[in-house]
Coordinates of C-alpha atoms in Angstrom, one line a residue:
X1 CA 0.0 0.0 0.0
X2 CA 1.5 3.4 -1.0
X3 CA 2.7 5.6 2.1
X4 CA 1.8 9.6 1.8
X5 CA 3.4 12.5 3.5
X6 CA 0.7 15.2 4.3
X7 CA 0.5 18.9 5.8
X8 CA -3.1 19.3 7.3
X9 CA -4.6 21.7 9.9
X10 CA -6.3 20.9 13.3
X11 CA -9.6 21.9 14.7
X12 CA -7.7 24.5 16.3
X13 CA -5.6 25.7 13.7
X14 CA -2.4 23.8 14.3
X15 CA 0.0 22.7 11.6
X16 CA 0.6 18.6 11.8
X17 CA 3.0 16.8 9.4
X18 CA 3.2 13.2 8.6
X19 CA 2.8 10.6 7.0
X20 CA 0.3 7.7 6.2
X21 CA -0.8 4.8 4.4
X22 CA -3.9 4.3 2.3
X23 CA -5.0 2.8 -1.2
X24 CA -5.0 6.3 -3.0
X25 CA -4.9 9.8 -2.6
X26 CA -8.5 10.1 -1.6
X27 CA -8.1 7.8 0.9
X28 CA -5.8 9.3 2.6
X29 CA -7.9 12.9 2.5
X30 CA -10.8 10.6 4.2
X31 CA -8.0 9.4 6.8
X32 CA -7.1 13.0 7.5
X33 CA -10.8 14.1 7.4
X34 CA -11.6 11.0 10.0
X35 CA -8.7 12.2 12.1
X36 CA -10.6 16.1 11.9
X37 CA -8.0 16.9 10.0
X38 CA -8.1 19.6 7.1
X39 CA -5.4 18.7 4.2
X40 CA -3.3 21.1 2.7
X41 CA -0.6 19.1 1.1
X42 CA -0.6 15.4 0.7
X43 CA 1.8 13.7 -1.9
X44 CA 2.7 10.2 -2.4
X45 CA 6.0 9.0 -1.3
X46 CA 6.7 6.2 -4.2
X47 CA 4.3 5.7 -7.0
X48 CA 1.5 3.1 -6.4
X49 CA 1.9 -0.4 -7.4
X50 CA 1.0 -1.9 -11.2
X51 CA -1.6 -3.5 -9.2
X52 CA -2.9 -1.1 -7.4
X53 CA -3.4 1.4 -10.5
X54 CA -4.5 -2.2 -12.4
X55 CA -7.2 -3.2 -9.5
X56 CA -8.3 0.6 -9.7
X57 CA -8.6 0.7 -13.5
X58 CA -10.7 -2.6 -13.0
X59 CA -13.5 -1.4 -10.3
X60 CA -13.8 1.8 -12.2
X61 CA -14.7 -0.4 -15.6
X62 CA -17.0 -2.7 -13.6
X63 CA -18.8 0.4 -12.4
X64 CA -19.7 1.7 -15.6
X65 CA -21.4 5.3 -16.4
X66 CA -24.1 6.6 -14.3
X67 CA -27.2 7.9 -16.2
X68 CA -28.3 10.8 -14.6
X69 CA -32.0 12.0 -14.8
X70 CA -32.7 15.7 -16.2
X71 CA -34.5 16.4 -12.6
X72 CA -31.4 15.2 -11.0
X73 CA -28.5 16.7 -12.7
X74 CA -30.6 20.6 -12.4
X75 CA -30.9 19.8 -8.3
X76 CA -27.3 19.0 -8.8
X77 CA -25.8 21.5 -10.8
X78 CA -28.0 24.6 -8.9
X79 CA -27.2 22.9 -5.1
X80 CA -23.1 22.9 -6.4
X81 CA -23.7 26.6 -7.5
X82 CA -25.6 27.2 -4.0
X83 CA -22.6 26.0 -2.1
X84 CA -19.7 27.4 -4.2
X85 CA -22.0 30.9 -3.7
X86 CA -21.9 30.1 -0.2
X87 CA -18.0 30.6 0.3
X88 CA -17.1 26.6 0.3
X89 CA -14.4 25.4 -1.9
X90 CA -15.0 23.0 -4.5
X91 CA -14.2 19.8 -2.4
X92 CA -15.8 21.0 0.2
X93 CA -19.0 21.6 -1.7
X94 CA -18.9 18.3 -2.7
X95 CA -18.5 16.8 0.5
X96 CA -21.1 18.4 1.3
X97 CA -23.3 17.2 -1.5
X98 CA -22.1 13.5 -1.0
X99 CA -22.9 13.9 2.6
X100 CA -26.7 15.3 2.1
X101 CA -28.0 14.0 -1.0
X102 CA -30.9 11.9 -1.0
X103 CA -30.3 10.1 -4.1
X104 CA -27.5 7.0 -3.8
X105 CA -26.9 8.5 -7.6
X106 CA -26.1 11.8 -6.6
X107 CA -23.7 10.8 -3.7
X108 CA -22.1 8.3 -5.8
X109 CA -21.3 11.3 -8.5
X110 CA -20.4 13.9 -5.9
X111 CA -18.2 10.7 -4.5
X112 CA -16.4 10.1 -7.8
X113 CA -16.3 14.4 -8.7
X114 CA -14.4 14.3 -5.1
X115 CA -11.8 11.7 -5.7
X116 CA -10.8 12.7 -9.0
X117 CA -10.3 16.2 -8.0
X118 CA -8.4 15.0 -5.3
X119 CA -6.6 12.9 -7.7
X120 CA -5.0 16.0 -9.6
X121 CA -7.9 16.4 -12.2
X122 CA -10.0 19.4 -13.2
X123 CA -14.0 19.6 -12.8
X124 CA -14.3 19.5 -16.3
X125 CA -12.6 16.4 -16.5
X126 CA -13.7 14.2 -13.8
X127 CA -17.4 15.4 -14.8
X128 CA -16.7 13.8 -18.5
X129 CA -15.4 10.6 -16.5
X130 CA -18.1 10.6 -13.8
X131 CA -21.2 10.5 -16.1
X132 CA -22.0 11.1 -19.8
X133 CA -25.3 12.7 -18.6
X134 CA -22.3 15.7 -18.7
X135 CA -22.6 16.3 -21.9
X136 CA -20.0 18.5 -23.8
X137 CA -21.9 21.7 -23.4
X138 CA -21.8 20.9 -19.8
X139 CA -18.3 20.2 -19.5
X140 CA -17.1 22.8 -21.9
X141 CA -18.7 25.4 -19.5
X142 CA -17.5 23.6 -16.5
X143 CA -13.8 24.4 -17.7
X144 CA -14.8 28.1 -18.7
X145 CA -15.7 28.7 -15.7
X146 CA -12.4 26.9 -14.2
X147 CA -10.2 29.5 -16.0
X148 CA -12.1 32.6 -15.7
X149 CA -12.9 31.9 -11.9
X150 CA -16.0 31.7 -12.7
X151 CA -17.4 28.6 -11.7
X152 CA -20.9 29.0 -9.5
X153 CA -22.1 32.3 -11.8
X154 CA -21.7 29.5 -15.1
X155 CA -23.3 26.4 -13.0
X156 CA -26.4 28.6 -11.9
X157 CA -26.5 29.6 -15.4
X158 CA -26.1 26.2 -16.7
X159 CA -29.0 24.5 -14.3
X160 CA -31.2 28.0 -15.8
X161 CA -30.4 26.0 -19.1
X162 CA -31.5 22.9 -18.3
X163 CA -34.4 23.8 -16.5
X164 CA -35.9 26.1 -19.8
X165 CA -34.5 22.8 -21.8
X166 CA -37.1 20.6 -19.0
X167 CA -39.6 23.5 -19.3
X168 CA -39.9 23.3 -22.9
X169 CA -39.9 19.8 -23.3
X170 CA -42.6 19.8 -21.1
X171 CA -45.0 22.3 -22.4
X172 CA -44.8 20.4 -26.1
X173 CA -45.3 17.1 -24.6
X174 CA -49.1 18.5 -22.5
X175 CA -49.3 20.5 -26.0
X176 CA -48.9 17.7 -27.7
X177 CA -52.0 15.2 -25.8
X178 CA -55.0 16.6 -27.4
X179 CA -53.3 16.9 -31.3
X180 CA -52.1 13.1 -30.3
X181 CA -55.4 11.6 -29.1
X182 CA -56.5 13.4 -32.5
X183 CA -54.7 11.9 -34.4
X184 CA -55.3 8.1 -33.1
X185 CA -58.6 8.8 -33.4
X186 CA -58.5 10.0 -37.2
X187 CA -55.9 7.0 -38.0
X188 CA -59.0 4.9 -36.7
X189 CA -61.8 6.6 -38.5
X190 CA -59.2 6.1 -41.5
X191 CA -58.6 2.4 -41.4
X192 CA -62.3 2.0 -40.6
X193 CA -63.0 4.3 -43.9
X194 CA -60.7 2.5 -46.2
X195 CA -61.6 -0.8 -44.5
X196 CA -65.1 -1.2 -44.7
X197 CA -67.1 2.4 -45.8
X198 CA -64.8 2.4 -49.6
X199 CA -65.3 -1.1 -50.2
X200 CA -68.9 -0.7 -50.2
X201 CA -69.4 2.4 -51.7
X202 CA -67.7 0.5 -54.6
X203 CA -69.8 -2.5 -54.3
X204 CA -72.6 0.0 -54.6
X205 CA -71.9 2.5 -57.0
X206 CA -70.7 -0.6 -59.6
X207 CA -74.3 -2.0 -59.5
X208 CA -75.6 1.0 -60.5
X209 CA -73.2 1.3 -63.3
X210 CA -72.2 5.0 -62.4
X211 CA -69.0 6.8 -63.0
X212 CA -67.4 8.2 -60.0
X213 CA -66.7 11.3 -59.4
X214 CA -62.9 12.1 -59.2
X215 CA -62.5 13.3 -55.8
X216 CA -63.7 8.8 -54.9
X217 CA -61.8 7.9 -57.5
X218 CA -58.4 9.3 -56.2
X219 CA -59.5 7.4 -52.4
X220 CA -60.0 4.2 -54.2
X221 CA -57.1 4.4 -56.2
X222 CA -55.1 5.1 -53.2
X223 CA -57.0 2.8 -50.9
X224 CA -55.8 0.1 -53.2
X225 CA -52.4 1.0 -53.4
X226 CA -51.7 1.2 -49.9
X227 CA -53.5 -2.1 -49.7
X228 CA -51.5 -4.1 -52.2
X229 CA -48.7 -2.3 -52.1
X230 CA -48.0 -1.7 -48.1
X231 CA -44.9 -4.0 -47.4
X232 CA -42.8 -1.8 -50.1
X233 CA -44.1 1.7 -48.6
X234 CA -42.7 0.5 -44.9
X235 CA -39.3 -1.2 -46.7
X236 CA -38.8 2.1 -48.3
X237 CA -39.2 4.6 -45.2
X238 CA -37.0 1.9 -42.6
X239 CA -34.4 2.4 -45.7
X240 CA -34.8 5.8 -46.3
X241 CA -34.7 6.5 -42.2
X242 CA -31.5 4.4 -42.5
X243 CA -30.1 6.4 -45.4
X244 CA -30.7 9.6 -43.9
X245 CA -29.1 8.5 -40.6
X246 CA -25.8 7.1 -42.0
X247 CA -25.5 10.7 -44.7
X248 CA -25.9 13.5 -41.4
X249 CA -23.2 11.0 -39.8
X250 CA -20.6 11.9 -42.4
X251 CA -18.6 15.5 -41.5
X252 CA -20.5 16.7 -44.3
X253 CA -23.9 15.3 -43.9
X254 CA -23.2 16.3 -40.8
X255 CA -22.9 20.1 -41.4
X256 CA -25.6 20.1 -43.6
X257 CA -28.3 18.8 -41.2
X258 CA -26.3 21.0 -38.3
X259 CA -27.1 24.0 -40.6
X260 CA -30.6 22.9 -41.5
X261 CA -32.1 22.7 -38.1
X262 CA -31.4 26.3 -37.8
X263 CA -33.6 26.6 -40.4
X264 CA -36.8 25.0 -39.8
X265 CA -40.1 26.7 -38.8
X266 CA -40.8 27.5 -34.9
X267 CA -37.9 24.9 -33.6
X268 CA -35.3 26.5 -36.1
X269 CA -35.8 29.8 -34.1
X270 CA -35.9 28.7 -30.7
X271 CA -32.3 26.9 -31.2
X272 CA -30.8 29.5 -32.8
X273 CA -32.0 32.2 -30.3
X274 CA -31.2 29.7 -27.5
X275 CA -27.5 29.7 -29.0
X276 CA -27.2 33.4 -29.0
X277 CA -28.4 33.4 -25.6
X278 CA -25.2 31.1 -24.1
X279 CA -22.9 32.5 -26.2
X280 CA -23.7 36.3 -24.9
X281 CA -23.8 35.0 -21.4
X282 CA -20.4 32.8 -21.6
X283 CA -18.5 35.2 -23.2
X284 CA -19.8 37.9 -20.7
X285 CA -18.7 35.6 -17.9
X286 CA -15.6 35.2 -19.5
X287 CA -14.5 38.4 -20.5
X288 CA -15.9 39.9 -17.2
X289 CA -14.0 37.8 -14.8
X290 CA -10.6 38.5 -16.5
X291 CA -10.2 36.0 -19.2
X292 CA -8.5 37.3 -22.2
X293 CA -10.6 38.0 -25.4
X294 CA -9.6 35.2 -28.1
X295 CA -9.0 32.7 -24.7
X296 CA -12.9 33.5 -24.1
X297 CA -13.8 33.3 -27.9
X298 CA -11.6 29.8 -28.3
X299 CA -13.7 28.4 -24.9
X300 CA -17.0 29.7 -26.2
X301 CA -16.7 28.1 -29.5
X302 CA -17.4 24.4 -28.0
X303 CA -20.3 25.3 -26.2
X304 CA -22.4 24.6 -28.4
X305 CA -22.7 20.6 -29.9
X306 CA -23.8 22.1 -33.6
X307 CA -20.8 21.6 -36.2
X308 CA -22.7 24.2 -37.9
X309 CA -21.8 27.0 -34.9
X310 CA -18.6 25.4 -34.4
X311 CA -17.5 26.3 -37.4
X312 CA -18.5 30.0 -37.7
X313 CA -16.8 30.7 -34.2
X314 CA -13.8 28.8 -35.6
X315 CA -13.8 31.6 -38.4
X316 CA -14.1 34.2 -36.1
X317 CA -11.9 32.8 -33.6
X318 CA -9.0 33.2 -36.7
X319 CA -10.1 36.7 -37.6
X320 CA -9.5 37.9 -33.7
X321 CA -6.3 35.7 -33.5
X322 CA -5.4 38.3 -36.9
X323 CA -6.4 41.5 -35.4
X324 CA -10.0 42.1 -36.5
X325 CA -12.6 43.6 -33.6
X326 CA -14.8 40.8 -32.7
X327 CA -17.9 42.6 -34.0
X328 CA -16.5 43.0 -37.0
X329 CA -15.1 39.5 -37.3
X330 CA -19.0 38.3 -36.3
X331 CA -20.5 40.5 -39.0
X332 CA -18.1 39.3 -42.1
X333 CA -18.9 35.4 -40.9
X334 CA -22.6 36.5 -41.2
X335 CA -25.2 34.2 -39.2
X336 CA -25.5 36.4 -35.9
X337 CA -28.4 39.1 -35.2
X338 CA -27.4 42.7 -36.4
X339 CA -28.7 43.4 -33.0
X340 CA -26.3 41.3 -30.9
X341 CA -23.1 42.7 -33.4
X342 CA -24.0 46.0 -32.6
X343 CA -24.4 45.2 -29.1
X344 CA -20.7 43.8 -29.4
X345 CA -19.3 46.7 -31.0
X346 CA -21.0 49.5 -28.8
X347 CA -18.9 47.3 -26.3
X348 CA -15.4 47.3 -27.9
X349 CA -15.8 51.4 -28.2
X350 CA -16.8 51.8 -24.6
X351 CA -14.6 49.6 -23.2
X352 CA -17.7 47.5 -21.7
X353 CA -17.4 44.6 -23.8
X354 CA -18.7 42.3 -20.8
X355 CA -21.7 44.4 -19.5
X356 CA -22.8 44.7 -23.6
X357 CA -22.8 41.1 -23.7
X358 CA -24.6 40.9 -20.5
X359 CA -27.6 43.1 -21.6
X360 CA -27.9 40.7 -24.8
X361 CA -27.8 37.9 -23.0
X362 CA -30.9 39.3 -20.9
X363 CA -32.9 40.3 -23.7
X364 CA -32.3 37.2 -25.9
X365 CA -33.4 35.0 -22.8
X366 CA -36.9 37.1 -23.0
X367 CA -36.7 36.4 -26.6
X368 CA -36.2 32.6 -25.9
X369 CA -39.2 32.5 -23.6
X370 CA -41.4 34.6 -25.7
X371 CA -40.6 31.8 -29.0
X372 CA -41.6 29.0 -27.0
X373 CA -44.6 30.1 -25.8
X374 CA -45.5 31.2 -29.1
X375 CA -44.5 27.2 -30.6
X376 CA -46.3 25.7 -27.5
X377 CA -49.4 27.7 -28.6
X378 CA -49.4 26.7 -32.6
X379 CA -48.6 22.9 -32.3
X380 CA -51.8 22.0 -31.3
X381 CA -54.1 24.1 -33.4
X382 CA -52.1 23.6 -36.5
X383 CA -52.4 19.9 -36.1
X384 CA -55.8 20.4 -35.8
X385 CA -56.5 21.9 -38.5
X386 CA -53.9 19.4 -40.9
X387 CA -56.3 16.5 -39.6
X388 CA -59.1 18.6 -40.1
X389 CA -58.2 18.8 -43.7
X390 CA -57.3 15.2 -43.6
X391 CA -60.4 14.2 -42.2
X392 CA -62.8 16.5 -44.8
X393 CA -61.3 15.2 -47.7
X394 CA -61.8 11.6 -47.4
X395 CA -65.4 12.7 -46.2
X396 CA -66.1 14.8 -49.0
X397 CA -64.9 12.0 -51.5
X398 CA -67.7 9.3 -49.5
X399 CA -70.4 11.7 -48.7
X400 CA -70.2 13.1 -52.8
X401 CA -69.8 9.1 -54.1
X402 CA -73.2 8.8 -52.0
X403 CA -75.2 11.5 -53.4
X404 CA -74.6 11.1 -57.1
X405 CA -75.5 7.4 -56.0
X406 CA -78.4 8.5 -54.8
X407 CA -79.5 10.8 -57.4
X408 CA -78.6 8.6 -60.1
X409 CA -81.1 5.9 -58.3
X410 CA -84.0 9.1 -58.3
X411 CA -82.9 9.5 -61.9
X412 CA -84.3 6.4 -62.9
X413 CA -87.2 5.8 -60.7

């Protein structure tokens, strides 16, 4: 077992040297911590064994990754922020988390978080390691905050994030159970309609010898299509779902679909606006808290997972590493808000660069919440009226089969 020298402090402020054994570094903090001890210097004498590091390497791989819940990692992240607001150090904060969390999942993260650190890594890192419910975002903020000193303002702002991600995601799923239950009940007054209703309006209209009008004529054409023809349809979409999967995979597919989300109606706004939001409030943080300019821009430009915006900040990460002002370098790249350029540049000339970035933030967060109120309120009545249309068609093509029937049969009595 490896020995460790240490330097701690006592309950009553004494300085003890010494030296101990334990499995790993951690260990020996929880030796210290047992002994009320505070560290403030331990270092291995020796390195540990092959089989130490190799019996280590094993339990981590049995453990596996933790999946977090969406619930569970906001609690998280805005309790860490709480603490590190509080005036507790990082290990101490979570300590304190593995000490008072409810969930065994939570402890066992803050658990992990605390060994790593403890181990020589950075939050950023050990977060990665701990669980991949970090995602990149996540971590990428995590070490921006890490360099600019930052670290509790970023996690508050990052469990804000997440909380408007859960808030959204849960307004379009209640706006989405009265379209739904709409739409199982229209696929059933569909297969009941092609089922049994077209089949004898054919029977029907045949005796009589009539021609059908064309509106019937396109249902019963495609009534029999689908019906003879249904096994191809399905083989078709599972290999054009498969196609499409495997071409955004490729770098380039990749960038095209990255570019194309921006682009589509209601959700194409909402991510885009959502992206102008955290870069405003990052590079605010940044910039504010000391961080030089093309550091801030180079740290910024992997928060966000869209190839798409990777690229553009890469562009205007080059032009600021030439020279260029960053409003102007934003401007030639193209892509961002006049608004939020200005913004930038009314910053540069002032010498406010962070407090600019800091009023955009707060007005494209208002902007955020007004687009996904407005998206919540249009799902459901334009899927209404889509079925609606849906609905009246194939209707119209029955009810107008059934009158000239019917007048036909007059005609002739």
């Amino acid at each position: 077992m490896p020995l460790f020298e240490y330097s701690a402090l006592s309950l009553s402020g004494e300085s003890r040297t010494g030296s101990l054994q334990a499995g790993s570094r951690s260990e020996a903090f929880r030796k210290l911590e047992a002994q009320a001890l505070t560290p403030v210097r331990v270092n291995e004498q020796g390195g540990a064994t092959a089989g130490a590091k190799a019996a280590k390497a094993k339990a981590d791989t049995e453990a596996g990754p933790i999946k977090i819940k969406r619930s569970q990692l906001i609690h998280f992240t805005d309790e860490l922020a709480d603490l590190l607001d509080g005036g507790l150090q990082i290990d101490q904060a979570l300590r304190v988390l593995h000490e008072r969390q409810e969930s065994p999942v939570l402890r066992k993260v803050a658990a992990m978080l605390r060994d790593d650190l403890r181990e020589g890594a950075t939050l950023s890192k050990a977060l990665r390691k701990a669980s991949p419910s970090f995602d990149d975002l996540y971590c990428n903020l995590v070490a921006a905050g890490e360099v600019s000193g930052s670290l509790a303002p970023i996690l508050r702002r990052l469990g804000a994030n997440l909380s408007v991600l859960a808030e959204l995601q849960s307004r379009v799923t209640q706006a989405m159970i009265y379209p739904a239950f709409l739409i199982g009940a229209c696929i059933v007054l569909m297969i009941v309609f092609m089922t049994f209703m077209v089949p004898q309006i054919m029977d029907l209209l045949g005796k009589n010898g009539q021609q059908l009008p064309l509106p019937t004529q396109l249902l019963i054409s495609f009534n029999n299509f689908v019906a003879a023809w249904w096994w191809i349809i399905l083989i078709v979409c599972v290999i054009g779902g498969l196609l499409f999967k495997a071409h955004i995979s490729t770098p380039n597919g990749k960038m095209w679909w990255n570019q194309a989300k921006l682009n589509l109606p209601l959700f194409g706004g909402i991510l885009s606006t959502r992206f102008y939001a955290q870069f405003a409030h990052s590079l605010g943080n940044l910039v504010s808290n000391g961080v030089p300019l093309l550091n801030s821009i180079r740290l910024v430009s992997r928060i966000s997972a869209n190839v798409f915006v990777q690229s553009l900040l890469t562009k205007v990460t080059n032009m600021v590493a030439e020279g260029t002002p960053l409003s102007s370098a934003l401007r030639k790249v193209g892509h961002f808000p006049l608004l939020l350029v200005d913004m930038i540049a009314i910053g540069e000339q002032t010498g406010r660069l962070g407090g600019s970035l800091e009023k955009s933030a707060i007005r494209y967060d208002k902007e955020l919440d007004k687009q996904i109120k407005r998206m919540t309120a249009l799902i459901s009545p334009v899927i209404i009226i889509f079925m609606a249309v849906l609905v009246g068609i194939v209707a119209y093509s029955i009810v107008t089969a059934i009158f000239q029937s019917v007048s036909g049969i007059r005609g002739r009595v």
